mmCIF file of N, CA, C and O in Angstrom:
data_model
loop_
_atom_site.group_PDB
_atom_site.id
_atom_site.type_symbol
_atom_site.label_atom_id
_atom_site.label_comp_id
_atom_site.label_asym_id
_atom_site.label_seq_id
_atom_site.Cartn_x
_atom_site.Cartn_y
_atom_site.Cartn_z
ATOM 1 N N MET G 98 -89.326 -141.274 68.472
ATOM 2 C CA MET G 98 -89.121 -141.203 67.037
ATOM 3 C C MET G 98 -87.620 -141.149 66.769
ATOM 4 O O MET G 98 -87.010 -140.109 66.798
ATOM 5 N N ASN G 99 -87.009 -142.296 66.529
ATOM 6 C CA ASN G 99 -85.587 -142.343 66.223
ATOM 7 C C ASN G 99 -85.413 -142.450 64.723
ATOM 8 O O ASN G 99 -85.861 -143.399 64.108
ATOM 9 N N LYS G 100 -84.747 -141.474 64.132
ATOM 10 C CA LYS G 100 -84.634 -141.385 62.681
ATOM 11 C C LYS G 100 -83.202 -141.515 62.178
ATOM 12 O O LYS G 100 -82.963 -141.269 61.021
ATOM 13 N N ASN G 101 -82.258 -141.870 63.031
ATOM 14 C CA ASN G 101 -80.855 -141.972 62.624
ATOM 15 C C ASN G 101 -80.365 -140.644 62.046
ATOM 16 O O ASN G 101 -80.354 -140.440 60.838
ATOM 17 N N ILE G 102 -79.964 -139.765 62.932
ATOM 18 C CA ILE G 102 -79.605 -138.394 62.597
ATOM 19 C C ILE G 102 -78.116 -138.165 62.836
ATOM 20 O O ILE G 102 -77.597 -138.471 63.902
ATOM 21 N N GLU G 103 -77.443 -137.586 61.827
ATOM 22 C CA GLU G 103 -76.049 -137.202 61.967
ATOM 23 C C GLU G 103 -75.902 -135.719 61.654
ATOM 24 O O GLU G 103 -76.715 -135.145 60.931
ATOM 25 N N VAL G 104 -74.829 -135.151 62.174
ATOM 26 C CA VAL G 104 -74.479 -133.769 61.882
ATOM 27 C C VAL G 104 -73.091 -133.768 61.264
ATOM 28 O O VAL G 104 -72.164 -134.397 61.793
ATOM 29 N N ALA G 105 -72.961 -133.080 60.135
ATOM 30 C CA ALA G 105 -71.659 -132.890 59.484
ATOM 31 C C ALA G 105 -71.187 -131.480 59.820
ATOM 32 O O ALA G 105 -71.841 -130.500 59.489
ATOM 33 N N LEU G 106 -70.066 -131.409 60.518
ATOM 34 C CA LEU G 106 -69.514 -130.127 60.961
ATOM 35 C C LEU G 106 -68.073 -130.029 60.488
ATOM 36 O O LEU G 106 -67.283 -130.954 60.701
ATOM 37 N N THR G 107 -67.738 -128.924 59.846
ATOM 38 C CA THR G 107 -66.351 -128.707 59.434
ATOM 39 C C THR G 107 -65.739 -127.624 60.313
ATOM 40 O O THR G 107 -66.420 -126.685 60.719
ATOM 41 N N THR G 108 -64.463 -127.792 60.605
ATOM 42 C CA THR G 108 -63.772 -126.828 61.456
ATOM 43 C C THR G 108 -62.456 -126.398 60.824
ATOM 44 O O THR G 108 -61.808 -127.165 60.109
ATOM 45 N N PHE G 109 -62.093 -125.156 61.152
ATOM 46 C CA PHE G 109 -60.776 -124.625 60.809
ATOM 47 C C PHE G 109 -60.519 -123.431 61.725
ATOM 48 O O PHE G 109 -61.176 -122.397 61.602
ATOM 49 N N ASN G 110 -59.602 -123.604 62.646
ATOM 50 C CA ASN G 110 -59.248 -122.545 63.606
ATOM 51 C C ASN G 110 -60.491 -121.911 64.229
ATOM 52 O O ASN G 110 -60.635 -120.696 64.271
ATOM 53 N N GLY G 111 -61.371 -122.762 64.742
ATOM 54 C CA GLY G 111 -62.646 -122.292 65.264
ATOM 55 C C GLY G 111 -62.772 -122.283 66.772
ATOM 56 O O GLY G 111 -63.890 -122.313 67.293
ATOM 57 N N GLU G 112 -61.648 -122.249 67.480
ATOM 58 C CA GLU G 112 -61.694 -122.341 68.938
ATOM 59 C C GLU G 112 -62.607 -121.301 69.577
ATOM 60 O O GLU G 112 -63.211 -121.564 70.610
ATOM 61 N N LYS G 113 -62.728 -120.141 68.974
ATOM 62 C CA LYS G 113 -63.524 -119.049 69.555
ATOM 63 C C LYS G 113 -65.002 -119.419 69.690
ATOM 64 O O LYS G 113 -65.670 -118.986 70.616
ATOM 65 N N TYR G 114 -65.520 -120.221 68.766
ATOM 66 C CA TYR G 114 -66.947 -120.530 68.723
ATOM 67 C C TYR G 114 -67.275 -121.974 69.071
ATOM 68 O O TYR G 114 -68.417 -122.289 69.405
ATOM 69 N N LEU G 115 -66.322 -122.866 68.947
ATOM 70 C CA LEU G 115 -66.585 -124.296 68.904
ATOM 71 C C LEU G 115 -67.221 -124.867 70.163
ATOM 72 O O LEU G 115 -68.133 -125.692 70.084
ATOM 73 N N TYR G 116 -66.748 -124.474 71.315
ATOM 74 C CA TYR G 116 -67.268 -125.020 72.568
ATOM 75 C C TYR G 116 -68.780 -124.802 72.663
ATOM 76 O O TYR G 116 -69.544 -125.746 72.903
ATOM 77 N N ASP G 117 -69.230 -123.564 72.451
ATOM 78 C CA ASP G 117 -70.663 -123.261 72.516
ATOM 79 C C ASP G 117 -71.434 -123.986 71.415
ATOM 80 O O ASP G 117 -72.555 -124.445 71.632
ATOM 81 N N GLN G 118 -70.834 -124.092 70.244
ATOM 82 C CA GLN G 118 -71.493 -124.784 69.135
ATOM 83 C C GLN G 118 -71.724 -126.250 69.460
ATOM 84 O O GLN G 118 -72.813 -126.776 69.260
ATOM 85 N N LEU G 119 -70.706 -126.927 69.972
ATOM 86 C CA LEU G 119 -70.852 -128.345 70.290
ATOM 87 C C LEU G 119 -71.910 -128.568 71.359
ATOM 88 O O LEU G 119 -72.729 -129.490 71.249
ATOM 89 N N PHE G 120 -71.924 -127.743 72.376
ATOM 90 C CA PHE G 120 -72.969 -127.880 73.399
ATOM 91 C C PHE G 120 -74.349 -127.644 72.816
ATOM 92 O O PHE G 120 -75.309 -128.314 73.188
ATOM 93 N N SER G 121 -74.484 -126.710 71.885
ATOM 94 C CA SER G 121 -75.803 -126.453 71.301
ATOM 95 C C SER G 121 -76.279 -127.648 70.469
ATOM 96 O O SER G 121 -77.478 -127.904 70.391
ATOM 97 N N ILE G 122 -75.371 -128.388 69.880
ATOM 98 C CA ILE G 122 -75.744 -129.589 69.122
ATOM 99 C C ILE G 122 -76.091 -130.736 70.061
ATOM 100 O O ILE G 122 -77.092 -131.433 69.870
ATOM 101 N N PHE G 123 -75.293 -130.942 71.084
ATOM 102 C CA PHE G 123 -75.513 -132.083 71.974
ATOM 103 C C PHE G 123 -76.626 -131.868 72.994
ATOM 104 O O PHE G 123 -77.054 -132.816 73.642
ATOM 105 N N ASN G 124 -77.119 -130.655 73.143
ATOM 106 C CA ASN G 124 -78.204 -130.382 74.088
ATOM 107 C C ASN G 124 -79.539 -130.154 73.395
ATOM 108 O O ASN G 124 -80.390 -129.428 73.897
ATOM 109 N N GLN G 125 -79.728 -130.789 72.273
ATOM 110 C CA GLN G 125 -80.982 -130.683 71.536
ATOM 111 C C GLN G 125 -82.106 -131.447 72.239
ATOM 112 O O GLN G 125 -81.864 -132.433 72.932
ATOM 113 N N THR G 126 -83.341 -130.996 72.027
ATOM 114 C CA THR G 126 -84.495 -131.710 72.591
ATOM 115 C C THR G 126 -84.676 -133.057 71.904
ATOM 116 O O THR G 126 -85.212 -133.991 72.508
ATOM 117 N N MET G 127 -84.257 -133.188 70.657
ATOM 118 C CA MET G 127 -84.210 -134.475 69.958
ATOM 119 C C MET G 127 -82.740 -134.776 69.706
ATOM 120 O O MET G 127 -82.057 -134.039 69.010
ATOM 121 N N LYS G 128 -82.262 -135.838 70.304
ATOM 122 C CA LYS G 128 -80.837 -136.152 70.259
ATOM 123 C C LYS G 128 -80.397 -136.627 68.879
ATOM 124 O O LYS G 128 -81.143 -137.291 68.165
ATOM 125 N N ILE G 129 -79.165 -136.295 68.543
ATOM 126 C CA ILE G 129 -78.558 -136.799 67.320
ATOM 127 C C ILE G 129 -77.856 -138.118 67.633
ATOM 128 O O ILE G 129 -77.531 -138.400 68.790
ATOM 129 N N ASP G 130 -77.618 -138.913 66.594
ATOM 130 C CA ASP G 130 -76.921 -140.186 66.789
ATOM 131 C C ASP G 130 -75.409 -140.032 66.731
ATOM 132 O O ASP G 130 -74.686 -140.717 67.440
ATOM 133 N N ARG G 131 -74.955 -139.103 65.872
ATOM 134 C CA ARG G 131 -73.507 -138.945 65.742
ATOM 135 C C ARG G 131 -73.192 -137.601 65.106
ATOM 136 O O ARG G 131 -73.900 -137.131 64.219
ATOM 137 N N LEU G 132 -72.116 -137.002 65.585
ATOM 138 C CA LEU G 132 -71.576 -135.780 65.010
ATOM 139 C C LEU G 132 -70.261 -136.143 64.345
ATOM 140 O O LEU G 132 -69.386 -136.748 64.967
ATOM 141 N N ILE G 133 -70.141 -135.807 63.071
ATOM 142 C CA ILE G 133 -68.906 -136.052 62.331
ATOM 143 C C ILE G 133 -68.238 -134.707 62.095
ATOM 144 O O ILE G 133 -68.859 -133.788 61.567
ATOM 145 N N ILE G 134 -66.989 -134.598 62.519
ATOM 146 C CA ILE G 134 -66.233 -133.364 62.321
ATOM 147 C C ILE G 134 -65.034 -133.646 61.435
ATOM 148 O O ILE G 134 -64.267 -134.573 61.697
ATOM 149 N N CYS G 135 -64.890 -132.836 60.393
ATOM 150 C CA CYS G 135 -63.686 -132.856 59.564
ATOM 151 C C CYS G 135 -62.947 -131.557 59.833
ATOM 152 O O CYS G 135 -63.431 -130.475 59.499
ATOM 153 N N ASP G 136 -61.787 -131.694 60.436
ATOM 154 C CA ASP G 136 -60.980 -130.510 60.730
ATOM 155 C C ASP G 136 -59.987 -130.271 59.596
ATOM 156 O O ASP G 136 -59.297 -131.188 59.158
ATOM 157 N N ASP G 137 -59.917 -129.025 59.162
ATOM 158 C CA ASP G 137 -59.117 -128.661 57.999
ATOM 159 C C ASP G 137 -57.734 -128.130 58.383
ATOM 160 O O ASP G 137 -57.321 -127.068 57.955
ATOM 161 N N ASN G 138 -57.053 -128.914 59.237
ATOM 162 C CA ASN G 138 -55.671 -128.617 59.642
ATOM 163 C C ASN G 138 -55.577 -127.359 60.516
ATOM 164 O O ASN G 138 -54.743 -126.481 60.283
ATOM 165 N N SER G 139 -56.425 -127.299 61.534
ATOM 166 C CA SER G 139 -56.434 -126.161 62.461
ATOM 167 C C SER G 139 -55.106 -126.022 63.177
ATOM 168 O O SER G 139 -54.457 -127.015 63.515
ATOM 169 N N GLN G 140 -54.739 -124.771 63.463
ATOM 170 C CA GLN G 140 -53.496 -124.478 64.161
ATOM 171 C C GLN G 140 -53.737 -123.847 65.526
ATOM 172 O O GLN G 140 -52.787 -123.411 66.175
ATOM 173 N N ASP G 141 -54.984 -123.785 65.972
ATOM 174 C CA ASP G 141 -55.309 -123.235 67.287
ATOM 175 C C ASP G 141 -55.747 -124.378 68.203
ATOM 176 O O ASP G 141 -55.338 -125.512 68.000
ATOM 177 N N ASP G 142 -56.579 -124.119 69.184
ATOM 178 C CA ASP G 142 -57.014 -125.163 70.129
ATOM 179 C C ASP G 142 -58.273 -125.904 69.690
ATOM 180 O O ASP G 142 -58.903 -126.591 70.486
ATOM 181 N N THR G 143 -58.643 -125.798 68.431
ATOM 182 C CA THR G 143 -59.832 -126.478 67.924
ATOM 183 C C THR G 143 -59.795 -127.977 68.220
ATOM 184 O O THR G 143 -60.755 -128.537 68.752
ATOM 185 N N LEU G 144 -58.696 -128.629 67.891
ATOM 186 C CA LEU G 144 -58.614 -130.075 68.073
ATOM 187 C C LEU G 144 -58.681 -130.483 69.542
ATOM 188 O O LEU G 144 -59.309 -131.484 69.879
ATOM 189 N N SER G 145 -58.074 -129.725 70.418
ATOM 190 C CA SER G 145 -58.126 -130.078 71.845
ATOM 191 C C SER G 145 -59.546 -129.929 72.388
ATOM 192 O O SER G 145 -59.969 -130.717 73.241
ATOM 193 N N ILE G 146 -60.292 -128.959 71.909
ATOM 194 C CA ILE G 146 -61.696 -128.808 72.328
ATOM 195 C C ILE G 146 -62.502 -130.015 71.865
ATOM 196 O O ILE G 146 -63.260 -130.613 72.643
ATOM 197 N N ILE G 147 -62.338 -130.390 70.610
ATOM 198 C CA ILE G 147 -63.067 -131.545 70.070
ATOM 199 C C ILE G 147 -62.706 -132.807 70.836
ATOM 200 O O ILE G 147 -63.576 -133.593 71.233
ATOM 201 N N LYS G 148 -61.425 -133.019 71.063
ATOM 202 C CA LYS G 148 -60.980 -134.229 71.760
ATOM 203 C C LYS G 148 -61.473 -134.275 73.207
ATOM 204 O O LYS G 148 -61.699 -135.353 73.752
ATOM 205 N N SER G 149 -61.683 -133.121 73.824
ATOM 206 C CA SER G 149 -62.225 -133.114 75.185
ATOM 207 C C SER G 149 -63.673 -133.607 75.186
ATOM 208 O O SER G 149 -64.097 -134.275 76.130
ATOM 209 N N PHE G 150 -64.423 -133.311 74.134
ATOM 210 C CA PHE G 150 -65.793 -133.819 74.024
ATOM 211 C C PHE G 150 -65.787 -135.323 73.773
ATOM 212 O O PHE G 150 -66.621 -136.054 74.308
ATOM 213 N N ILE G 151 -64.845 -135.793 72.975
ATOM 214 C CA ILE G 151 -64.728 -137.232 72.727
ATOM 215 C C ILE G 151 -64.419 -137.961 74.028
ATOM 216 O O ILE G 151 -65.028 -138.994 74.341
ATOM 217 N N LYS G 152 -63.483 -137.430 74.820
ATOM 218 C CA LYS G 152 -63.117 -138.055 76.095
ATOM 219 C C LYS G 152 -64.298 -138.131 77.058
ATOM 220 O O LYS G 152 -64.385 -139.037 77.878
ATOM 221 N N ARG G 153 -65.215 -137.177 76.959
ATOM 222 C CA ARG G 153 -66.398 -137.172 77.824
ATOM 223 C C ARG G 153 -67.510 -138.083 77.308
ATOM 224 O O ARG G 153 -68.567 -138.164 77.916
ATOM 225 N N GLY G 154 -67.263 -138.758 76.199
ATOM 226 C CA GLY G 154 -68.208 -139.761 75.716
ATOM 227 C C GLY G 154 -69.293 -139.274 74.767
ATOM 228 O O GLY G 154 -70.245 -140.005 74.495
ATOM 229 N N TYR G 155 -69.144 -138.080 74.256
ATOM 230 C CA TYR G 155 -70.136 -137.598 73.289
ATOM 231 C C TYR G 155 -70.005 -138.391 71.982
ATOM 232 O O TYR G 155 -68.901 -138.800 71.614
ATOM 233 N N PRO G 156 -71.130 -138.619 71.281
ATOM 234 C CA PRO G 156 -71.088 -139.396 70.030
ATOM 235 C C PRO G 156 -70.505 -138.572 68.888
ATOM 236 O O PRO G 156 -71.212 -137.987 68.077
ATOM 237 N N LEU G 157 -69.201 -138.534 68.840
ATOM 238 C CA LEU G 157 -68.482 -137.638 67.948
ATOM 239 C C LEU G 157 -67.332 -138.398 67.300
ATOM 240 O O LEU G 157 -66.598 -139.107 67.977
ATOM 241 N N THR G 158 -67.204 -138.256 65.998
ATOM 242 C CA THR G 158 -66.089 -138.840 65.271
ATOM 243 C C THR G 158 -65.310 -137.700 64.613
ATOM 244 O O THR G 158 -65.900 -136.863 63.928
ATOM 245 N N LEU G 159 -64.010 -137.687 64.815
ATOM 246 C CA LEU G 159 -63.149 -136.634 64.296
ATOM 247 C C LEU G 159 -62.258 -137.170 63.187
ATOM 248 O O LEU G 159 -61.628 -138.221 63.341
ATOM 249 N N TYR G 160 -62.222 -136.443 62.088
ATOM 250 C CA TYR G 160 -61.292 -136.714 60.996
ATOM 251 C C TYR G 160 -60.403 -135.492 60.841
ATOM 252 O O TYR G 160 -60.905 -134.380 60.711
ATOM 253 N N GLU G 161 -59.101 -135.702 60.870
ATOM 254 C CA GLU G 161 -58.143 -134.603 60.770
ATOM 255 C C GLU G 161 -57.484 -134.621 59.394
ATOM 256 O O GLU G 161 -56.855 -135.609 59.028
ATOM 257 N N ASN G 162 -57.647 -133.527 58.653
ATOM 258 C CA ASN G 162 -56.993 -133.424 57.347
ATOM 259 C C ASN G 162 -55.505 -133.140 57.538
ATOM 260 O O ASN G 162 -55.131 -132.324 58.380
ATOM 261 N N ASN G 163 -54.669 -133.801 56.743
ATOM 262 C CA ASN G 163 -53.222 -133.574 56.792
ATOM 263 C C ASN G 163 -52.833 -132.240 56.188
ATOM 264 O O ASN G 163 -51.797 -131.682 56.509
ATOM 265 N N LYS G 164 -53.659 -131.770 55.248
ATOM 266 C CA LYS G 164 -53.429 -130.464 54.631
ATOM 267 C C LYS G 164 -54.781 -129.780 54.488
ATOM 268 O O LYS G 164 -55.829 -130.419 54.506
ATOM 269 N N ASN G 165 -54.747 -128.479 54.324
ATOM 270 C CA ASN G 165 -55.962 -127.694 54.212
ATOM 271 C C ASN G 165 -56.641 -127.960 52.871
ATOM 272 O O ASN G 165 -56.054 -127.750 51.821
ATOM 273 N N LEU G 166 -57.901 -128.447 52.928
ATOM 274 C CA LEU G 166 -58.665 -128.736 51.714
ATOM 275 C C LEU G 166 -59.460 -127.523 51.233
ATOM 276 O O LEU G 166 -59.868 -127.469 50.086
ATOM 277 N N GLY G 167 -59.714 -126.605 52.135
ATOM 278 C CA GLY G 167 -60.604 -125.484 51.817
ATOM 279 C C GLY G 167 -62.027 -125.830 52.217
ATOM 280 O O GLY G 167 -62.394 -126.993 52.396
ATOM 281 N N TYR G 168 -62.827 -124.794 52.362
ATOM 282 C CA TYR G 168 -64.187 -124.926 52.890
ATOM 283 C C TYR G 168 -65.038 -125.932 52.111
ATOM 284 O O TYR G 168 -65.599 -126.859 52.687
ATOM 285 N N ALA G 169 -65.143 -125.770 50.803
ATOM 286 C CA ALA G 169 -66.045 -126.605 50.004
ATOM 287 C C ALA G 169 -65.623 -128.073 50.003
ATOM 288 O O ALA G 169 -66.448 -128.966 50.228
ATOM 289 N N LEU G 170 -64.353 -128.346 49.741
ATOM 290 C CA LEU G 170 -63.896 -129.741 49.701
ATOM 291 C C LEU G 170 -63.972 -130.406 51.071
ATOM 292 O O LEU G 170 -64.269 -131.599 51.166
ATOM 293 N N ASN G 171 -63.718 -129.646 52.114
ATOM 294 C CA ASN G 171 -63.811 -130.211 53.456
ATOM 295 C C ASN G 171 -65.257 -130.596 53.774
ATOM 296 O O ASN G 171 -65.522 -131.649 54.342
ATOM 297 N N PHE G 172 -66.214 -129.752 53.404
ATOM 298 C CA PHE G 172 -67.623 -130.078 53.627
ATOM 299 C C PHE G 172 -68.042 -131.286 52.794
ATOM 300 O O PHE G 172 -68.772 -132.165 53.280
ATOM 301 N N MET G 173 -67.589 -131.356 51.552
ATOM 302 C CA MET G 173 -67.924 -132.525 50.725
ATOM 303 C C MET G 173 -67.390 -133.806 51.355
ATOM 304 O O MET G 173 -68.079 -134.823 51.398
ATOM 305 N N LYS G 174 -66.169 -133.751 51.860
ATOM 306 C CA LYS G 174 -65.586 -134.916 52.536
ATOM 307 C C LYS G 174 -66.436 -135.310 53.732
ATOM 308 O O LYS G 174 -66.752 -136.486 53.928
ATOM 309 N N CYS G 175 -66.820 -134.323 54.534
ATOM 310 C CA CYS G 175 -67.577 -134.590 55.746
ATOM 311 C C CYS G 175 -68.944 -135.205 55.427
ATOM 312 O O CYS G 175 -69.365 -136.160 56.076
ATOM 313 N N ILE G 176 -69.602 -134.681 54.437
ATOM 314 C CA ILE G 176 -70.916 -135.213 54.046
ATOM 315 C C ILE G 176 -70.779 -136.650 53.556
ATOM 316 O O ILE G 176 -71.592 -137.519 53.891
ATOM 317 N N LYS G 177 -69.739 -136.940 52.795
ATOM 318 C CA LYS G 177 -69.521 -138.303 52.293
ATOM 319 C C LYS G 177 -69.265 -139.299 53.421
ATOM 320 O O LYS G 177 -69.513 -140.498 53.267
ATOM 321 N N LEU G 178 -68.763 -138.825 54.551
ATOM 322 C CA LEU G 178 -68.493 -139.710 55.686
ATOM 323 C C LEU G 178 -69.759 -140.027 56.485
ATOM 324 O O LEU G 178 -69.749 -140.917 57.324
ATOM 325 N N CYS G 179 -70.822 -139.315 56.221
ATOM 326 C CA CYS G 179 -72.102 -139.572 56.888
ATOM 327 C C CYS G 179 -72.814 -140.722 56.181
ATOM 328 O O CYS G 179 -72.700 -140.887 54.978
ATOM 329 N N ASN G 180 -73.570 -141.489 56.962
ATOM 330 C CA ASN G 180 -74.345 -142.573 56.354
ATOM 331 C C ASN G 180 -75.720 -142.723 56.989
ATOM 332 O O ASN G 180 -76.300 -143.787 56.962
ATOM 333 N N SER G 181 -76.235 -141.643 57.544
ATOM 334 C CA SER G 181 -77.532 -141.676 58.201
ATOM 335 C C SER G 181 -78.652 -141.285 57.251
ATOM 336 O O SER G 181 -78.416 -140.713 56.182
ATOM 337 N N GLU G 182 -79.849 -141.573 57.694
ATOM 338 C CA GLU G 182 -81.036 -141.207 56.928
ATOM 339 C C GLU G 182 -81.182 -139.688 56.820
ATOM 340 O O GLU G 182 -81.606 -139.161 55.795
ATOM 341 N N TYR G 183 -80.807 -138.980 57.905
ATOM 342 C CA TYR G 183 -80.912 -137.527 57.948
ATOM 343 C C TYR G 183 -79.566 -136.931 58.331
ATOM 344 O O TYR G 183 -78.939 -137.365 59.290
ATOM 345 N N ILE G 184 -79.146 -135.910 57.577
ATOM 346 C CA ILE G 184 -77.871 -135.246 57.828
ATOM 347 C C ILE G 184 -78.121 -133.748 57.963
ATOM 348 O O ILE G 184 -78.693 -133.129 57.068
ATOM 349 N N PHE G 185 -77.686 -133.191 59.083
ATOM 350 C CA PHE G 185 -77.716 -131.750 59.299
ATOM 351 C C PHE G 185 -76.326 -131.208 59.036
ATOM 352 O O PHE G 185 -75.338 -131.828 59.431
ATOM 353 N N LEU G 186 -76.240 -130.045 58.401
ATOM 354 C CA LEU G 186 -74.957 -129.391 58.169
ATOM 355 C C LEU G 186 -74.782 -128.268 59.165
ATOM 356 O O LEU G 186 -75.739 -127.590 59.526
ATOM 357 N N SER G 187 -73.537 -128.072 59.594
ATOM 358 C CA SER G 187 -73.281 -127.032 60.570
ATOM 359 C C SER G 187 -71.928 -126.386 60.327
ATOM 360 O O SER G 187 -70.933 -127.077 60.112
ATOM 361 N N ASP G 188 -71.924 -125.059 60.361
ATOM 362 C CA ASP G 188 -70.675 -124.317 60.367
ATOM 363 C C ASP G 188 -70.179 -124.247 61.808
ATOM 364 O O ASP G 188 -70.967 -124.325 62.755
ATOM 365 N N GLN G 189 -68.894 -124.050 61.997
ATOM 366 C CA GLN G 189 -68.308 -124.067 63.337
ATOM 367 C C GLN G 189 -68.733 -122.903 64.208
ATOM 368 O O GLN G 189 -68.586 -122.955 65.424
ATOM 369 N N ASP G 190 -69.271 -121.851 63.619
ATOM 370 C CA ASP G 190 -69.671 -120.689 64.421
ATOM 371 C C ASP G 190 -71.188 -120.580 64.597
ATOM 372 O O ASP G 190 -71.683 -119.551 65.035
ATOM 373 N N ASP G 191 -71.918 -121.642 64.259
ATOM 374 C CA ASP G 191 -73.368 -121.656 64.478
ATOM 375 C C ASP G 191 -73.666 -121.981 65.935
ATOM 376 O O ASP G 191 -72.977 -122.798 66.540
ATOM 377 N N ILE G 192 -74.707 -121.385 66.455
ATOM 378 C CA ILE G 192 -75.255 -121.792 67.747
ATOM 379 C C ILE G 192 -76.697 -122.189 67.468
ATOM 380 O O ILE G 192 -77.493 -121.380 67.005
ATOM 381 N N TRP G 193 -77.018 -123.435 67.734
ATOM 382 C CA TRP G 193 -78.338 -123.953 67.408
ATOM 383 C C TRP G 193 -79.343 -123.653 68.514
ATOM 384 O O TRP G 193 -79.028 -123.780 69.706
ATOM 385 N N HIS G 194 -80.574 -123.315 68.104
ATOM 386 C CA HIS G 194 -81.677 -123.250 69.066
ATOM 387 C C HIS G 194 -81.891 -124.657 69.604
ATOM 388 O O HIS G 194 -81.695 -125.657 68.898
ATOM 389 N N ARG G 195 -82.294 -124.749 70.842
ATOM 390 C CA ARG G 195 -82.409 -126.038 71.538
ATOM 391 C C ARG G 195 -83.323 -127.042 70.824
ATOM 392 O O ARG G 195 -83.145 -128.249 70.942
ATOM 393 N N ASN G 196 -84.298 -126.558 70.086
ATOM 394 C CA ASN G 196 -85.250 -127.462 69.443
ATOM 395 C C ASN G 196 -85.090 -127.505 67.913
ATOM 396 O O ASN G 196 -86.006 -127.908 67.210
ATOM 397 N N LYS G 197 -83.951 -127.124 67.411
ATOM 398 C CA LYS G 197 -83.723 -127.087 65.961
ATOM 399 C C LYS G 197 -83.965 -128.442 65.313
ATOM 400 O O LYS G 197 -84.710 -128.553 64.331
ATOM 401 N N VAL G 198 -83.331 -129.477 65.821
ATOM 402 C CA VAL G 198 -83.453 -130.801 65.217
ATOM 403 C C VAL G 198 -84.903 -131.281 65.272
ATOM 404 O O VAL G 198 -85.457 -131.750 64.279
ATOM 405 N N GLU G 199 -85.527 -131.116 66.412
ATOM 406 C CA GLU G 199 -86.912 -131.551 66.578
ATOM 407 C C GLU G 199 -87.842 -130.844 65.591
ATOM 408 O O GLU G 199 -88.663 -131.493 64.922
ATOM 409 N N GLU G 200 -87.706 -129.543 65.475
ATOM 410 C CA GLU G 200 -88.580 -128.798 64.562
ATOM 411 C C GLU G 200 -88.327 -129.166 63.107
ATOM 412 O O GLU G 200 -89.270 -129.292 62.324
ATOM 413 N N MET G 201 -87.074 -129.348 62.730
ATOM 414 C CA MET G 201 -86.779 -129.723 61.341
ATOM 415 C C MET G 201 -87.281 -131.126 61.038
ATOM 416 O O MET G 201 -87.761 -131.390 59.930
ATOM 417 N N MET G 202 -87.189 -132.028 61.979
ATOM 418 C CA MET G 202 -87.641 -133.399 61.762
ATOM 419 C C MET G 202 -89.166 -133.472 61.645
ATOM 420 O O MET G 202 -89.697 -134.371 60.975
ATOM 421 N N GLU G 203 -89.857 -132.554 62.272
ATOM 422 C CA GLU G 203 -91.317 -132.528 62.147
ATOM 423 C C GLU G 203 -91.756 -132.132 60.741
ATOM 424 O O GLU G 203 -92.861 -132.477 60.322
ATOM 425 N N LEU G 204 -90.910 -131.407 60.020
ATOM 426 C CA LEU G 204 -91.242 -131.014 58.659
ATOM 427 C C LEU G 204 -91.130 -132.203 57.729
ATOM 428 O O LEU G 204 -91.685 -132.306 56.710
#
């Protein structure tokens, strides 16, 4: 059952949580097609963590804001960059249960 699934994730200085969050998204029982990340001008190692996942071939697209947009505007930007039938939203400090996507898609 392929439904064209994307995840919109916004980041800002989220190095503390991001590594575990990205693995929880990419290790779902139902795979996503693409993860879109809009970074809100992070000043920590957030971008290097994201870029390490890109180098490993994960289906991830990164957009870097030149200036801080704030939480709401950054999420709106990220959602607008999605074009899939189904879009999941994620905060940078969420850890997803392994079957989250599968269970939500069954609904």
